[in-house]
PDB file of C-alpha atoms and ligand atoms in Angstrom:
ATOM      1  CA  MET A   1      80.979  81.946 123.024  1.00 69.00           C
ATOM      2  CA  GLU A   2      81.119  83.062 126.365  1.00 80.00           C
ATOM      3  CA  SER A   3      78.741  86.127 127.102  1.00 91.00           C
ATOM      4  CA  LYS A   4      81.474  88.655 127.806  1.00 93.00           C
ATOM      5  CA  ALA A   5      82.878  87.889 124.234  1.00 93.00           C
ATOM      6  CA  LYS A   6      79.522  88.247 122.889  1.00 95.00           C
ATOM      7  CA  GLU A   7      79.019  91.507 124.407  1.00 97.00           C
ATOM      8  CA  ILE A   8      82.311  92.932 123.111  1.00 98.00           C
ATOM      9  CA  LEU A   9      81.423  91.620 119.577  1.00 98.00           C
ATOM     10  CA  SER A  10      78.107  93.249 119.599  1.00 98.00           C
ATOM     11  CA  LYS A  11      79.735  96.459 120.661  1.00 98.00           C
ATOM     12  CA  TYR A  12      82.214  96.355 117.797  1.00 98.00           C
ATOM     13  CA  ARG A  13      79.557  95.533 115.377  1.00 98.00           C
ATOM     14  CA  GLU A  14      77.236  98.476 116.609  1.00 98.00           C
ATOM     15  CA  ALA A  15      80.289 100.747 116.180  1.00 98.00           C
ATOM     16  CA  GLY A  16      80.736  99.372 112.740  1.00 98.00           C
ATOM     17  CA  ARG A  17      77.182  99.936 111.712  1.00 98.00           C
ATOM     18  CA  ILE A  18      77.306 103.581 112.759  1.00 98.00           C
ATOM     19  CA  SER A  19      80.551 104.105 111.006  1.00 98.00           C
ATOM     20  CA  ILE A  20      79.063 102.680 107.738  1.00 98.00           C
ATOM     21  CA  GLU A  21      75.920 104.844 108.188  1.00 98.00           C
ATOM     22  CA  ALA A  22      78.416 107.857 108.780  1.00 98.00           C
ATOM     23  CA  LYS A  23      80.226 107.126 105.567  1.00 98.00           C
ATOM     24  CA  ARG A  24      77.090 107.119 103.581  1.00 98.00           C
ATOM     25  CA  ILE A  25      76.127 110.604 104.976  1.00 98.00           C
ATOM     26  CA  ALA A  26      79.733 111.816 103.859  1.00 98.00           C
ATOM     27  CA  GLU A  27      79.022 110.446 100.293  1.00 98.00           C
ATOM     28  CA  LYS A  28      75.693 112.252 100.244  1.00 97.00           C
ATOM     29  CA  THR A  29      76.760 115.491 101.822  1.00 97.00           C
ATOM     30  CA  ILE A  30      80.166 116.170 100.432  1.00 98.00           C
ATOM     31  CA  ARG A  31      79.895 118.382  97.309  1.00 98.00           C
ATOM     32  CA  PRO A  32      81.869 121.171  96.020  1.00 98.00           C
ATOM     33  CA  GLY A  33      81.068 124.361  97.737  1.00 98.00           C
ATOM     34  CA  LYS A  34      80.085 122.435 101.040  1.00 98.00           C
ATOM     35  CA  ASN A  35      81.768 123.559 104.286  1.00 98.00           C
ATOM     36  CA  ALA A  36      84.292 121.182 105.934  1.00 97.00           C
ATOM     37  CA  PHE A  37      83.424 122.323 109.369  1.00 97.00           C
ATOM     38  CA  GLN A  38      79.821 121.833 108.986  1.00 97.00           C
ATOM     39  CA  ILE A  39      80.202 118.345 107.460  1.00 98.00           C
ATOM     40  CA  ALA A  40      82.470 117.259 110.396  1.00 98.00           C
ATOM     41  CA  GLU A  41      80.076 118.491 112.800  1.00 97.00           C
ATOM     42  CA  GLU A  42      77.057 116.890 111.219  1.00 98.00           C
ATOM     43  CA  ILE A  43      78.768 113.399 110.777  1.00 98.00           C
ATOM     44  CA  GLU A  44      80.235 113.451 114.509  1.00 98.00           C
ATOM     45  CA  GLY A  45      76.866 114.560 115.623  1.00 97.00           C
ATOM     46  CA  PHE A  46      75.196 111.591 113.924  1.00 98.00           C
ATOM     47  CA  ILE A  47      77.692 109.272 115.626  1.00 98.00           C
ATOM     48  CA  ARG A  48      76.965 110.711 118.838  1.00 97.00           C
ATOM     49  CA  LYS A  49      73.186 110.650 118.283  1.00 98.00           C
ATOM     50  CA  GLU A  50      73.392 106.995 117.562  1.00 98.00           C
ATOM     51  CA  GLY A  51      74.701 106.244 120.905  1.00 97.00           C
ATOM     52  CA  ALA A  52      78.460 105.955 120.077  1.00 98.00           C
ATOM     53  CA  LYS A  53      81.295 108.465 120.109  1.00 97.00           C
ATOM     54  CA  PRO A  54      83.706 109.602 117.594  1.00 98.00           C
ATOM     55  CA  SER A  55      87.031 107.426 117.907  1.00 98.00           C
ATOM     56  CA  PHE A  56      88.874 110.419 116.716  1.00 98.00           C
ATOM     57  CA  PRO A  57      87.998 113.799 115.071  1.00 98.00           C
ATOM     58  CA  LEU A  58      86.638 113.312 111.357  1.00 98.00           C
ATOM     59  CA  ASN A  59      89.652 113.671 108.952  1.00 98.00           C
ATOM     60  CA  PHE A  60      88.784 115.748 105.930  1.00 98.00           C
ATOM     61  CA  SER A  61      92.243 115.635 104.129  1.00 98.00           C
ATOM     62  CA  ILE A  62      92.250 117.339 100.658  1.00 98.00           C
ATOM     63  CA  ASN A  63      94.497 116.460  97.677  1.00 98.00           C
ATOM     64  CA  ASN A  64      97.951 116.626  98.875  1.00 98.00           C
ATOM     65  CA  GLU A  65      97.111 116.007 102.350  1.00 98.00           C
ATOM     66  CA  ALA A  66      97.046 112.393 103.235  1.00 98.00           C
ATOM     67  CA  ALA A  67      95.751 112.447 106.775  1.00 98.00           C
ATOM     68  CA  HIS A  68      95.008 114.373 110.064  1.00 98.00           C
ATOM     69  CA  TYR A  69      93.397 117.450 108.571  1.00 98.00           C
ATOM     70  CA  SER A  70      90.395 117.875 110.862  1.00 98.00           C
ATOM     71  CA  PRO A  71      88.379 121.063 110.352  1.00 98.00           C
ATOM     72  CA  GLU A  72      89.263 123.672 112.864  1.00 96.00           C
ATOM     73  CA  ILE A  73      86.399 125.632 115.016  1.00 95.00           C
ATOM     74  CA  ASN A  74      84.335 127.633 112.405  1.00 93.00           C
ATOM     75  CA  ASP A  75      86.916 126.418 109.814  1.00 96.00           C
ATOM     76  CA  SER A  76      86.048 128.056 106.462  1.00 96.00           C
ATOM     77  CA  ARG A  77      87.308 125.367 104.300  1.00 96.00           C
ATOM     78  CA  THR A  78      85.171 124.487 101.430  1.00 97.00           C
ATOM     79  CA  VAL A  79      85.126 121.640  98.984  1.00 98.00           C
ATOM     80  CA  GLY A  80      86.623 122.667  95.757  1.00 98.00           C
ATOM     81  CA  LYS A  81      85.144 121.367  92.329  1.00 97.00           C
ATOM     82  CA  ASN A  82      88.376 119.414  91.540  1.00 97.00           C
ATOM     83  CA  ASP A  83      89.090 118.104  95.071  1.00 98.00           C
ATOM     84  CA  THR A  84      90.065 114.566  96.177  1.00 98.00           C
ATOM     85  CA  ILE A  85      88.931 114.076  99.860  1.00 98.00           C
ATOM     86  CA  LYS A  86      90.100 111.401 102.300  1.00 98.00           C
ATOM     87  CA  VAL A  87      87.167 111.168 104.787  1.00 98.00           C
ATOM     88  CA  ASP A  88      88.597 109.131 107.704  1.00 98.00           C
ATOM     89  CA  LEU A  89      86.051 108.407 110.533  1.00 98.00           C
ATOM     90  CA  GLY A  90      85.558 106.141 113.481  1.00 98.00           C
ATOM     91  CA  ALA A  91      83.054 105.427 116.129  1.00 98.00           C
ATOM     92  CA  HIS A  92      83.346 103.607 119.462  1.00 98.00           C
ATOM     93  CA  VAL A  93      80.903 102.005 121.663  1.00 98.00           C
ATOM     94  CA  ASP A  94      82.428 101.733 125.366  1.00 98.00           C
ATOM     95  CA  GLY A  95      85.943 101.827 123.856  1.00 98.00           C
ATOM     96  CA  TYR A  96      85.413  99.368 121.257  1.00 98.00           C
ATOM     97  CA  ILE A  97      86.857 101.286 118.414  1.00 98.00           C
ATOM     98  CA  VAL A  98      86.398 101.026 114.553  1.00 98.00           C
ATOM     99  CA  ASP A  99      88.309 103.279 112.191  1.00 98.00           C
ATOM    100  CA  THR A 100      87.490 103.489 108.401  1.00 98.00           C
ATOM    101  CA  ALA A 101      88.043 105.721 105.376  1.00 98.00           C
ATOM    102  CA  ILE A 102      86.861 106.244 101.988  1.00 98.00           C
ATOM    103  CA  THR A 103      88.109 108.805  99.258  1.00 98.00           C
ATOM    104  CA  ILE A 104      85.592 111.179  97.744  1.00 98.00           C
ATOM    105  CA  ASN A 105      86.866 112.413  94.274  1.00 98.00           C
ATOM    106  CA  PHE A 106      85.600 115.090  92.212  1.00 98.00           C
ATOM    107  CA  ASN A 107      88.343 115.106  89.639  1.00 98.00           C
ATOM    108  CA  PRO A 108      88.137 112.450  86.853  1.00 98.00           C
ATOM    109  CA  GLN A 109      91.914 112.641  86.361  1.00 98.00           C
ATOM    110  CA  TYR A 110      92.442 110.817  89.620  1.00 98.00           C
ATOM    111  CA  ASN A 111      89.676 108.144  89.247  1.00 98.00           C
ATOM    112  CA  GLU A 112      92.436 105.368  88.789  1.00 98.00           C
ATOM    113  CA  LEU A 113      94.320 106.709  91.832  1.00 98.00           C
ATOM    114  CA  VAL A 114      91.237 106.399  93.951  1.00 98.00           C
ATOM    115  CA  LYS A 115      90.263 103.138  92.511  1.00 98.00           C
ATOM    116  CA  VAL A 116      93.835 101.509  93.225  1.00 98.00           C
ATOM    117  CA  ALA A 117      93.699 102.272  96.826  1.00 98.00           C
ATOM    118  CA  ASN A 118      90.264 100.469  97.142  1.00 98.00           C
ATOM    119  CA  GLU A 119      91.648  97.657  95.148  1.00 98.00           C
ATOM    120  CA  ALA A 120      94.526  97.509  97.446  1.00 98.00           C
ATOM    121  CA  LEU A 121      92.467  97.226 100.477  1.00 98.00           C
ATOM    122  CA  GLU A 122      90.236  94.411  98.774  1.00 98.00           C
ATOM    123  CA  ALA A 123      93.316  92.528  97.976  1.00 98.00           C
ATOM    124  CA  ALA A 124      94.653  92.745 101.476  1.00 98.00           C
ATOM    125  CA  LEU A 125      91.179  91.705 102.976  1.00 98.00           C
ATOM    126  CA  SER A 126      91.225  88.698 100.422  1.00 98.00           C
ATOM    127  CA  ILE A 127      94.442  87.256 102.133  1.00 98.00           C
ATOM    128  CA  VAL A 128      93.718  87.934 105.703  1.00 98.00           C
ATOM    129  CA  LYS A 129      93.199  84.942 108.047  1.00 98.00           C
ATOM    130  CA  ASP A 130      94.902  83.816 111.253  1.00 98.00           C
ATOM    131  CA  GLY A 131      98.582  83.395 111.078  1.00 97.00           C
ATOM    132  CA  VAL A 132      99.212  85.593 107.859  1.00 96.00           C
ATOM    133  CA  LYS A 133     102.358  87.707 108.185  1.00 94.00           C
ATOM    134  CA  VAL A 134     101.747  91.451 108.297  1.00 95.00           C
ATOM    135  CA  MET A 135     104.495  91.721 105.844  1.00 93.00           C
ATOM    136  CA  GLU A 136     102.523  89.621 103.262  1.00 94.00           C
ATOM    137  CA  VAL A 137      99.562  92.026 103.678  1.00 96.00           C
ATOM    138  CA  GLY A 138     101.955  94.832 103.091  1.00 96.00           C
ATOM    139  CA  ALA A 139     103.350  93.100 100.062  1.00 95.00           C
ATOM    140  CA  VAL A 140      99.803  92.607  98.426  1.00 97.00           C
ATOM    141  CA  ILE A 141      99.090  96.255  99.093  1.00 98.00           C
ATOM    142  CA  GLU A 142     102.317  97.552  97.556  1.00 97.00           C
ATOM    143  CA  LYS A 143     102.086  95.098  94.536  1.00 97.00           C
ATOM    144  CA  THR A 144      98.492  96.234  93.622  1.00 98.00           C
ATOM    145  CA  ILE A 145      99.322  99.818  93.694  1.00 98.00           C
ATOM    146  CA  THR A 146     102.755  99.730  92.058  1.00 98.00           C
ATOM    147  CA  SER A 147     101.317  97.383  89.084  1.00 98.00           C
ATOM    148  CA  ALA A 148      98.809 100.288  88.409  1.00 98.00           C
ATOM    149  CA  GLY A 149     101.854 102.739  88.223  1.00 98.00           C
ATOM    150  CA  TYR A 150     101.307 104.614  91.525  1.00 98.00           C
ATOM    151  CA  GLU A 151     103.145 104.323  94.891  1.00 98.00           C
ATOM    152  CA  PRO A 152     101.811 103.148  98.158  1.00 98.00           C
ATOM    153  CA  ILE A 153     102.737 105.663 101.042  1.00 97.00           C
ATOM    154  CA  ARG A 154     105.253 103.670 102.785  1.00 95.00           C
ATOM    155  CA  ASN A 155     105.506 105.551 106.029  1.00 94.00           C
ATOM    156  CA  LEU A 156     101.778 105.205 106.984  1.00 96.00           C
ATOM    157  CA  SER A 157     100.517 102.109 107.979  1.00 96.00           C
ATOM    158  CA  GLY A 158      97.477 100.204 109.384  1.00 97.00           C
ATOM    159  CA  HIS A 159      97.480  98.978 112.955  1.00 97.00           C
ATOM    160  CA  GLN A 160      96.069  96.761 115.726  1.00 97.00           C
ATOM    161  CA  ILE A 161      93.202  98.162 117.746  1.00 98.00           C
ATOM    162  CA  LYS A 162      92.427  97.642 121.417  1.00 98.00           C
ATOM    163  CA  ARG A 163      89.797  98.961 123.811  1.00 98.00           C
ATOM    164  CA  TYR A 164      90.333 102.691 124.058  1.00 97.00           C
ATOM    165  CA  VAL A 165      93.618 102.496 122.149  1.00 97.00           C
ATOM    166  CA  LEU A 166      93.484 103.475 118.443  1.00 96.00           C
ATOM    167  CA  HIS A 167      96.962 102.510 117.418  1.00 94.00           C
ATOM    168  CA  ALA A 168      97.899  99.505 119.519  1.00 93.00           C
ATOM    169  CA  GLY A 169     100.542  96.605 119.393  1.00 87.00           C
ATOM    170  CA  GLN A 170     101.134  95.445 115.950  1.00 91.00           C
ATOM    171  CA  THR A 171     101.593  97.581 112.723  1.00 93.00           C
ATOM    172  CA  ILE A 172     100.332  96.527 109.228  1.00 95.00           C
ATOM    173  CA  PRO A 173     102.575  97.976 106.580  1.00 95.00           C
ATOM    174  CA  ASN A 174     101.581  99.368 103.236  1.00 96.00           C
ATOM    175  CA  HIS A 175     104.477  97.846 101.550  1.00 94.00           C
ATOM    176  CA  GLY A 176     106.573  94.388 101.762  1.00 89.00           C
ATOM    177  CA  SER A 177     110.137  95.722 101.510  1.00 73.00           C
ATOM    178  CA  LYS A 178     112.675  93.239 102.819  1.00 64.00           C
ATOM    179  CA  PHE A 179     114.281  96.024 104.787  1.00 62.00           C
ATOM    180  CA  LEU A 180     111.251  96.223 107.003  1.00 61.00           C
ATOM    181  CA  GLU A 181     112.342  92.791 108.674  1.00 60.00           C
ATOM    182  CA  LEU A 182     111.685  94.366 112.029  1.00 58.00           C
ATOM    183  CA  ILE A 183     107.888  93.932 111.401  1.00 68.00           C
ATOM    184  CA  LYS A 184     107.757  90.337 111.892  1.00 76.00           C
ATOM    185  CA  GLY A 185     104.220  89.804 113.254  1.00 89.00           C
ATOM    186  CA  ARG A 186     101.464  87.721 112.278  1.00 94.00           C
ATOM    187  CA  LEU A 187      97.775  88.334 112.334  1.00 96.00           C
ATOM    188  CA  GLN A 188      96.108  86.518 115.098  1.00 97.00           C
ATOM    189  CA  LYS A 189      92.357  85.333 115.266  1.00 97.00           C
ATOM    190  CA  GLY A 190      90.206  87.314 117.437  1.00 97.00           C
ATOM    191  CA  LYS A 191      92.443  90.449 117.262  1.00 98.00           C
ATOM    192  CA  VAL A 192      91.040  93.756 115.741  1.00 98.00           C
ATOM    193  CA  TYR A 193      93.002  95.434 113.018  1.00 98.00           C
ATOM    194  CA  ALA A 194      92.633  98.385 110.774  1.00 98.00           C
ATOM    195  CA  ILE A 195      94.158  98.057 107.269  1.00 98.00           C
ATOM    196  CA  GLU A 196      94.561 101.360 105.334  1.00 98.00           C
ATOM    197  CA  PRO A 197      96.276 101.584 102.001  1.00 98.00           C
ATOM    198  CA  PHE A 198      97.103 105.061 100.703  1.00 98.00           C
ATOM    199  CA  ALA A 199      98.111 105.467  97.032  1.00 98.00           C
ATOM    200  CA  THR A 200      99.928 108.459  95.520  1.00 98.00           C
ATOM    201  CA  ASP A 201     101.323 109.761  92.265  1.00 98.00           C
ATOM    202  CA  GLY A 202     103.968 111.409  94.249  1.00 98.00           C
ATOM    203  CA  VAL A 203     107.115 109.809  96.082  1.00 97.00           C
ATOM    204  CA  GLY A 204     105.188 107.641  98.433  1.00 97.00           C
ATOM    205  CA  GLU A 205     106.159 109.384 101.711  1.00 97.00           C
ATOM    206  CA  VAL A 206     104.337 111.718 103.898  1.00 98.00           C
ATOM    207  CA  ILE A 207     105.983 114.669 106.009  1.00 98.00           C
ATOM    208  CA  ASN A 208     104.579 116.971 108.455  1.00 98.00           C
ATOM    209  CA  GLY A 209     102.528 119.767 107.304  1.00 97.00           C
ATOM    210  CA  LYS A 210     102.177 123.245 108.831  1.00 94.00           C
ATOM    211  CA  ARG A 211      99.129 122.886 110.784  1.00 95.00           C
ATOM    212  CA  THR A 212      97.841 120.639 113.759  1.00 96.00           C
ATOM    213  CA  ASN A 213      94.395 120.363 114.699  1.00 93.00           C
ATOM    214  CA  ILE A 214      94.105 116.883 116.277  1.00 98.00           C
ATOM    215  CA  PHE A 215      95.273 116.334 119.912  1.00 98.00           C
ATOM    216  CA  ARG A 216      95.269 113.642 122.478  1.00 97.00           C
ATOM    217  CA  VAL A 217      96.014 113.630 126.356  1.00 97.00           C
ATOM    218  CA  VAL A 218      99.261 111.582 127.000  1.00 96.00           C
ATOM    219  CA  ARG A 219      99.922 112.232 130.622  1.00 96.00           C
ATOM    220  CA  LYS A 220      98.511 113.489 133.838  1.00 95.00           C
ATOM    221  CA  PRO A 221      99.650 116.863 135.271  1.00 95.00           C
ATOM    222  CA  LYS A 222     102.146 116.622 138.073  1.00 96.00           C
ATOM    223  CA  LYS A 223     101.356 117.821 141.651  1.00 94.00           C
ATOM    224  CA  LYS A 224     103.092 121.132 141.116  1.00 96.00           C
ATOM    225  CA  GLU A 225     101.508 121.839 137.692  1.00 96.00           C
ATOM    226  CA  VAL A 226      98.428 123.333 139.434  1.00 96.00           C
ATOM    227  CA  GLU A 227      97.349 125.636 136.389  1.00 96.00           C
ATOM    228  CA  HIS A 228      97.591 122.816 133.807  1.00 96.00           C
ATOM    229  CA  ALA A 229      95.688 120.505 136.113  1.00 97.00           C
ATOM    230  CA  LYS A 230      92.863 123.163 136.449  1.00 95.00           C
ATOM    231  CA  ILE A 231      92.933 123.577 132.571  1.00 94.00           C
ATOM    232  CA  LEU A 232      92.788 119.815 131.930  1.00 95.00           C
ATOM    233  CA  ALA A 233      90.138 119.094 134.557  1.00 93.00           C
ATOM    234  CA  LYS A 234      88.033 121.466 132.544  1.00 90.00           C
ATOM    235  CA  TYR A 235      88.134 119.623 129.366  1.00 91.00           C
ATOM    236  CA  PHE A 236      89.006 115.909 130.244  1.00 90.00           C
ATOM    237  CA  LYS A 237      85.435 114.569 130.737  1.00 89.00           C
ATOM    238  CA  THR A 238      85.010 115.708 127.049  1.00 89.00           C
ATOM    239  CA  VAL A 239      88.273 114.638 125.520  1.00 91.00           C
ATOM    240  CA  GLY A 240      89.155 111.466 127.436  1.00 92.00           C
ATOM    241  CA  VAL A 241      91.883 109.347 126.304  1.00 94.00           C
ATOM    242  CA  LEU A 242      91.250 109.111 122.503  1.00 96.00           C
ATOM    243  CA  PRO A 243      92.258 111.716 119.834  1.00 97.00           C
ATOM    244  CA  PHE A 244      90.264 115.022 120.043  1.00 97.00           C
ATOM    245  CA  SER A 245      89.317 118.152 118.095  1.00 97.00           C
ATOM    246  CA  PRO A 246      89.184 121.608 119.658  1.00 96.00           C
ATOM    247  CA  ARG A 247      85.731 121.507 118.079  1.00 95.00           C
ATOM    248  CA  PHE A 248      84.769 119.033 120.922  1.00 95.00           C
ATOM    249  CA  LEU A 249      85.332 121.635 123.370  1.00 94.00           C
ATOM    250  CA  TYR A 250      83.802 124.480 121.475  1.00 92.00           C
ATOM    251  CA  ASP A 251      80.719 125.774 123.326  1.00 78.00           C
ATOM    252  CA  LYS A 252      79.465 129.151 122.356  1.00 67.00           C
ATOM    253  CA  GLU A 253      78.472 130.061 125.869  1.00 66.00           C
ATOM    254  CA  ASN A 254      81.492 129.116 127.981  1.00 70.00           C
ATOM    255  CA  ASN A 255      84.410 128.338 125.715  1.00 78.00           C
ATOM    256  CA  ASP A 256      85.473 130.670 122.700  1.00 89.00           C
ATOM    257  CA  LYS A 257      87.960 129.552 120.197  1.00 92.00           C
ATOM    258  CA  GLU A 258      90.608 131.708 121.654  1.00 92.00           C
ATOM    259  CA  THR A 259      90.477 130.470 124.990  1.00 92.00           C
ATOM    260  CA  ILE A 260      90.406 126.744 123.988  1.00 94.00           C
ATOM    261  CA  MET A 261      93.463 127.303 121.703  1.00 94.00           C
ATOM    262  CA  LYS A 262      95.275 129.191 124.356  1.00 95.00           C
ATOM    263  CA  ASP A 263      94.597 126.507 126.897  1.00 95.00           C
ATOM    264  CA  LEU A 264      95.759 123.655 124.531  1.00 96.00           C
ATOM    265  CA  ARG A 265      98.879 125.371 123.598  1.00 96.00           C
ATOM    266  CA  LYS A 266      99.875 125.571 127.309  1.00 97.00           C
ATOM    267  CA  LEU A 267      99.071 121.822 127.763  1.00 97.00           C
ATOM    268  CA  LEU A 268     100.946 121.086 124.518  1.00 97.00           C
ATOM    269  CA  ARG A 269     104.178 122.913 125.613  1.00 97.00           C
ATOM    270  CA  ALA A 270     104.123 121.150 129.032  1.00 97.00           C
ATOM    271  CA  GLY A 271     103.817 117.897 127.222  1.00 97.00           C
ATOM    272  CA  ILE A 272     100.451 116.937 128.630  1.00 97.00           C
ATOM    273  CA  ILE A 273      98.926 116.462 125.424  1.00 97.00           C
ATOM    274  CA  MET A 274     100.364 115.896 122.018  1.00 97.00           C
ATOM    275  CA  GLY A 275      99.387 117.021 118.584  1.00 97.00           C
ATOM    276  CA  TYR A 276      99.176 115.192 115.260  1.00 97.00           C
ATOM    277  CA  PRO A 277     100.279 117.399 112.498  1.00 98.00           C
ATOM    278  CA  VAL A 278      98.592 117.250 109.122  1.00 98.00           C
ATOM    279  CA  LEU A 279     100.469 114.751 107.098  1.00 98.00           C
ATOM    280  CA  VAL A 280     101.218 115.899 103.346  1.00 98.00           C
ATOM    281  CA  GLU A 281     102.829 113.902 100.473  1.00 98.00           C
ATOM    282  CA  ARG A 282     106.477 115.082 100.075  1.00 98.00           C
ATOM    283  CA  ASN A 283     105.714 116.042  96.440  1.00 98.00           C
ATOM    284  CA  PRO A 284     103.486 119.134  96.910  1.00 97.00           C
ATOM    285  CA  ASN A 285     101.995 118.625  93.481  1.00 98.00           C
ATOM    286  CA  ALA A 286     101.038 115.136  94.233  1.00 98.00           C
ATOM    287  CA  ASN A 287      97.518 113.711  95.239  1.00 98.00           C
ATOM    288  CA  VAL A 288      96.717 110.763  97.615  1.00 98.00           C
ATOM    289  CA  SER A 289      93.809 108.453  97.926  1.00 98.00           C
ATOM    290  CA  GLN A 290      93.065 106.172 100.962  1.00 98.00           C
ATOM    291  CA  PHE A 291      90.527 103.339 101.854  1.00 98.00           C
ATOM    292  CA  GLU A 292      90.342 101.738 105.311  1.00 98.00           C
ATOM    293  CA  HIS A 293      88.485  99.210 106.932  1.00 98.00           C
ATOM    294  CA  THR A 294      88.396  97.567 110.508  1.00 98.00           C
ATOM    295  CA  ILE A 295      88.335  93.795 110.801  1.00 98.00           C
ATOM    296  CA  ILE A 296      88.268  91.040 113.209  1.00 98.00           C
ATOM    297  CA  VAL A 297      90.400  88.127 112.267  1.00 98.00           C
ATOM    298  CA  LYS A 298      88.983  84.738 112.044  1.00 98.00           C
ATOM    299  CA  GLU A 299      90.515  81.218 111.514  1.00 98.00           C
ATOM    300  CA  ASN A 300      90.043  81.316 107.613  1.00 97.00           C
ATOM    301  CA  GLY A 301      89.551  84.949 106.966  1.00 98.00           C
ATOM    302  CA  CYS A 302      87.909  87.954 108.591  1.00 98.00           C
ATOM    303  CA  GLU A 303      84.837  89.851 109.678  1.00 98.00           C
ATOM    304  CA  VAL A 304      84.807  93.266 108.107  1.00 98.00           C
ATOM    305  CA  LEU A 305      83.125  95.551 110.849  1.00 98.00           C
ATOM    306  CA  THR A 306      82.881  98.628 108.541  1.00 98.00           C
ATOM    307  CA  GLN A 307      81.347  97.444 105.318  1.00 96.00           C
TER     308      GLN A 307
HETATM  309 MN1  LIG B   1      91.499 105.921 109.975  1.00 54.22          MN
HETATM  310 MN1  LIG B   2      93.763 103.879 111.126  1.00 54.22          MN
END
């Protein structure tokens, strides 16, 4: 292997190692009564201390929320004694991103639901190799979940990952419906993908929830947008091109929560940043589980970076 490729691989592996440890911290720390803001700060702090950066804000989505709830600044949300929590986190080293998730569940009623999302991920990983159709991966995920009497969330999917781009190129569906003929791709060796089955006892579809607490810069301000340029300049060094949380900008001395949120709303209205709303299962009483790994596809299998 040439040295450039070796260097990239070692950065991916280092990001993977840090994300694995971060998940262990989540498993040890998350208990009923614990505060979500403090847990997110602790885990993201660990990622930074290890010399990586969060690929995106830690997601702490509870019960009916499938994804994209990230604690707000000084969020008072605490873990309930019957909660099912999807902890989705990532680390990147020099832009080489990993993305991984576990479900931490305190309600025995949902043990099966949690188990089946993990089994779907294992089943998907077991068929991954160079040339496998992404639809075949989706079909295995769907079959594993529906066989157990649950639904995959069909409008959430895995994705290819490229340097500094979390959702890049190919999509890896969580189902194998023939109606998805558009998704014709095949996994290719050497490429990096995140596979992330979601299982639910609901309808298998997420819709936008009310809140948005993850954002990303999508364009530069134009010449005439002087005020916007000034605001962005204040934050860009911290937020960069990957998804960010207002927490990343929170600095007790200079930036209070109100100023940050006011600034972000201005950038949002101008279309300079975009928001990722919390995604909730369409059935408000349904629960959701999720597991995710980042892999590098090989000739005859894959290397799982996050386990
Ligand atoms: Mn993820
Ligand atoms: Mn992902």
